Short mmCIF file of C-alpha atoms in Angstrom, two decimals:
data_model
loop_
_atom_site.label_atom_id
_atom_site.label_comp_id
_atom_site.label_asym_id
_atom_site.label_seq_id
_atom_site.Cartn_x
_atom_site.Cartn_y
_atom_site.Cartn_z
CA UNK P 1 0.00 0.00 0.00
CA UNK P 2 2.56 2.31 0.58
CA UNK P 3 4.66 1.59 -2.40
CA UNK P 4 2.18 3.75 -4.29
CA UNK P 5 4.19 7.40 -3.17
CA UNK P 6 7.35 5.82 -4.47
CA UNK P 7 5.69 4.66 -7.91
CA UNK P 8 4.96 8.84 -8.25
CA UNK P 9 8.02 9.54 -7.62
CA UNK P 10 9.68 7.59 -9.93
CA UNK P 11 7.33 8.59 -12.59
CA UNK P 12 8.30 11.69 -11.58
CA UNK P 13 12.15 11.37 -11.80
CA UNK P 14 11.89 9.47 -15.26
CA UNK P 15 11.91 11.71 -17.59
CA UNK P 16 14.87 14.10 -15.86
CA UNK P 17 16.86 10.79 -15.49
CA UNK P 18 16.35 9.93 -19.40
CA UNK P 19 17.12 13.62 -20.37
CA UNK P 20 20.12 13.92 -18.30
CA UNK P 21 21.37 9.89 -19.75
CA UNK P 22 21.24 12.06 -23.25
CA UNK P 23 22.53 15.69 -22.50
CA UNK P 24 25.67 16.79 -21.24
CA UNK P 25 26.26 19.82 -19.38
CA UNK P 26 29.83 21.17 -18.74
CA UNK P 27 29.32 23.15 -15.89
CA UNK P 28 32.98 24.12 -15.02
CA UNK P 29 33.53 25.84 -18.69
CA UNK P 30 31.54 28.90 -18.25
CA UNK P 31 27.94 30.70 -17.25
CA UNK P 32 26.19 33.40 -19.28
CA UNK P 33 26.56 35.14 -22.18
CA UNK P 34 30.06 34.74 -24.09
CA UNK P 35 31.55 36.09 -27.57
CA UNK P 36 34.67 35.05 -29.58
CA UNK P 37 36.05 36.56 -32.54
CA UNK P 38 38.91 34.65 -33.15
CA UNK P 39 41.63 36.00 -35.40
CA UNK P 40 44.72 33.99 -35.75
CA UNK P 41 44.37 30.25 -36.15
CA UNK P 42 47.19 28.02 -34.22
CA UNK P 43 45.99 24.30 -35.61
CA UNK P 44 42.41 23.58 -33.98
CA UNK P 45 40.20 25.77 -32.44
CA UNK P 46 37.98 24.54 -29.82
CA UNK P 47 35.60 26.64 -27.68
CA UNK P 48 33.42 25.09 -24.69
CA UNK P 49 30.78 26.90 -22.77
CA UNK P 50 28.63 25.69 -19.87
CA UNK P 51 25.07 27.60 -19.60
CA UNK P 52 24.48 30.21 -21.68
CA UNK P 53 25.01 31.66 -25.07
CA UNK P 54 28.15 31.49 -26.82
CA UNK P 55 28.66 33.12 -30.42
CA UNK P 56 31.91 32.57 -32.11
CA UNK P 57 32.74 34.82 -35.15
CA UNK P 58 35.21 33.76 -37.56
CA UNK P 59 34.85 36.27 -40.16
CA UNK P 60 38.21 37.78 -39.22
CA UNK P 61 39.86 34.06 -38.72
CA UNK P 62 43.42 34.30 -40.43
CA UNK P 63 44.34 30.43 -42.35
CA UNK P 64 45.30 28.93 -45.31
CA UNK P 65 44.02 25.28 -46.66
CA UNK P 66 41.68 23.76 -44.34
CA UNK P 67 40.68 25.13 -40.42
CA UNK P 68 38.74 22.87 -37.75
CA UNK P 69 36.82 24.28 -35.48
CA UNK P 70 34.65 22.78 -33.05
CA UNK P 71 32.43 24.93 -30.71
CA UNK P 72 29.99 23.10 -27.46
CA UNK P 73 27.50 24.81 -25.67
CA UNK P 74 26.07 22.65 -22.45
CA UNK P 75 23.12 24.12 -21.94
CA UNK P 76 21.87 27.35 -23.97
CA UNK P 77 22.29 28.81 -27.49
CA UNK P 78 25.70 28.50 -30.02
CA UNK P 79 25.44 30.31 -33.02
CA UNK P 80 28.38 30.30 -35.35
CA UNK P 81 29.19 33.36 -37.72
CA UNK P 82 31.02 32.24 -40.83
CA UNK P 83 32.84 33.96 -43.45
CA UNK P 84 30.66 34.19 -46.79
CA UNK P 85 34.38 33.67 -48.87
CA UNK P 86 34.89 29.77 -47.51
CA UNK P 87 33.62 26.50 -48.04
CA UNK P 88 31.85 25.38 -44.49
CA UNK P 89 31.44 21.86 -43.74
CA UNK P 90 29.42 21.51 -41.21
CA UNK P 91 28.63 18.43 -38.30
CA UNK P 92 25.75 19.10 -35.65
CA UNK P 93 24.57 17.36 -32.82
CA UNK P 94 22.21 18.12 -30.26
CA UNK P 95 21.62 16.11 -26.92
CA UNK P 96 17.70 18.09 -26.85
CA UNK P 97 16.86 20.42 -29.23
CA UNK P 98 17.66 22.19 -32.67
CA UNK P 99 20.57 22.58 -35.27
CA UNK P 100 19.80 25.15 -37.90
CA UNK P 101 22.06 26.59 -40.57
CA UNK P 102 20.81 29.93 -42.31
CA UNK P 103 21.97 32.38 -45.30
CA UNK P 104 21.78 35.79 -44.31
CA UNK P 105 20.17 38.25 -46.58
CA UNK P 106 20.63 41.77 -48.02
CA UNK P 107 16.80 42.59 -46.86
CA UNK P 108 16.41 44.29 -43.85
CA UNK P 109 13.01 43.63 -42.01
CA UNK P 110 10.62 45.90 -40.37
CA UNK P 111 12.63 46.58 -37.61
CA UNK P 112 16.04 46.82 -38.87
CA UNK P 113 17.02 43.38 -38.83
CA UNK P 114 18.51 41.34 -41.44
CA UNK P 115 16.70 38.43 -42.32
CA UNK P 116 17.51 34.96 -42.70
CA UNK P 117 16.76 32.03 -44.51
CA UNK P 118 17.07 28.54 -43.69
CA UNK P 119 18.68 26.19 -45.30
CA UNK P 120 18.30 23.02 -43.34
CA UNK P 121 17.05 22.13 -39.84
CA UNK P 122 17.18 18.87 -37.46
CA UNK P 123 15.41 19.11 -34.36
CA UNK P 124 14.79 16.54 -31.63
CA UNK P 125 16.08 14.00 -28.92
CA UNK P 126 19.79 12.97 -30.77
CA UNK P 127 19.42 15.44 -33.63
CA UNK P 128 22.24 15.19 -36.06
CA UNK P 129 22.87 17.66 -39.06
CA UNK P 130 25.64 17.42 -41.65
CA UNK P 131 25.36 19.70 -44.43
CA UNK P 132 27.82 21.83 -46.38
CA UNK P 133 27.98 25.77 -47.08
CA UNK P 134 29.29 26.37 -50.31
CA UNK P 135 31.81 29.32 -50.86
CA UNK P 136 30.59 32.52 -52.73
CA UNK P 137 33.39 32.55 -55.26
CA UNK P 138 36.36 29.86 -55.67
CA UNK P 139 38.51 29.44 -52.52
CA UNK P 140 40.89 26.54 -51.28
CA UNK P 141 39.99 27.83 -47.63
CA UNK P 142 37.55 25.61 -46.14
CA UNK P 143 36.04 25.88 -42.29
CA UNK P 144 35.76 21.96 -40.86
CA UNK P 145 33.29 23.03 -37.75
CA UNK P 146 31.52 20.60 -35.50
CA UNK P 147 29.46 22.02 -33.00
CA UNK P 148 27.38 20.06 -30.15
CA UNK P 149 24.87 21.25 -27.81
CA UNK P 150 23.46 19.39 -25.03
CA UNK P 151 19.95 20.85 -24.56
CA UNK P 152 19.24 24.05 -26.27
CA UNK P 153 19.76 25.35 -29.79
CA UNK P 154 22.54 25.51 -32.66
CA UNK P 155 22.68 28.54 -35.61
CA UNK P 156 25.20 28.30 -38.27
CA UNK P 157 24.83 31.45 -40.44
CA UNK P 158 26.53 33.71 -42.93
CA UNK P 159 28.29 36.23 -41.57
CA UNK P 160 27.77 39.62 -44.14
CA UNK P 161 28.43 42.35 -42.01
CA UNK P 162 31.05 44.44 -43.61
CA UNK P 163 34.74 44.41 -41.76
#
């Protein structure tokens, strides 16, 4: 008879148990909002955040050939501005939640904003994305980014904003 309080409980607990078997949260990497707008490339870049948003900017990224970058946000939002003038190939997983890469466009909407389309979207428990961003005019320079997020959201888009 009494068994029936645990039996709530445990309904209770299951689904933050399953969620937290699937997402991983580095807590010790970082809380809030963070920005990165690397310049100089020394091999791999890799940038890990906690909670929060992260945005990493690599319009201004310095390399020759071929650059890997990989970019994890625990909990939160990543978005990921890249050059219109390279070749992206892009790998996205998410623990809970969405991967989108986007095209920014010369239109500007009611409120001053530039808007985006998208190009592809996964979205889900385990979403995975690959997909490639295809350089504006001939380049060697290609971007290899992979970027994770436990529970929250992913944005790969063009960045057009003028140096």
């Amino acid at each position: 008879g009494r068994a029936r309080g645990l039996i709530a409980v445990g309904l209770i607990l299951l689904p933050i148990t399953a969620l937290a078997a699937v997402v991983s949260v580095p807590f010790d990497t970082g809380l809030g909002p963070q920005r990165y707008a690397p310049v100089e490339s020394s091999g791999a870049s890799v940038y890990e955040y906690g909670v929060g948003g992260l945005t990493v900017g690599l319009r201004d990224l310095e390399f020759a050939g071929a650059q890997e970058v990989r970019a994890e946000v625990g909990l939160g939002s990543l978005v990921v501005l890249v050059p219109d003038d390279v070749a992206v190939d892009i790998h996205g997983e998410a623990g809970a939640g969405e991967i989108r890469v986007t095209e920014s466009e010369e239109l500007f909407g009611r409120f001053g904003r530039a808007a985006d389309t998208t190009v592809t979207t996964e979205s889900g428990l385990g979403a995975e994305l690959d997909h490639t961003l295809d350089a504006e005019t001939e380049t060697a320079r290609r971007i290899e980014l992979d970027v994770e997020v436990g529970m929250g959201e992913v944005v790969v888009r063009r960045d057009t904003a003028s140096s």
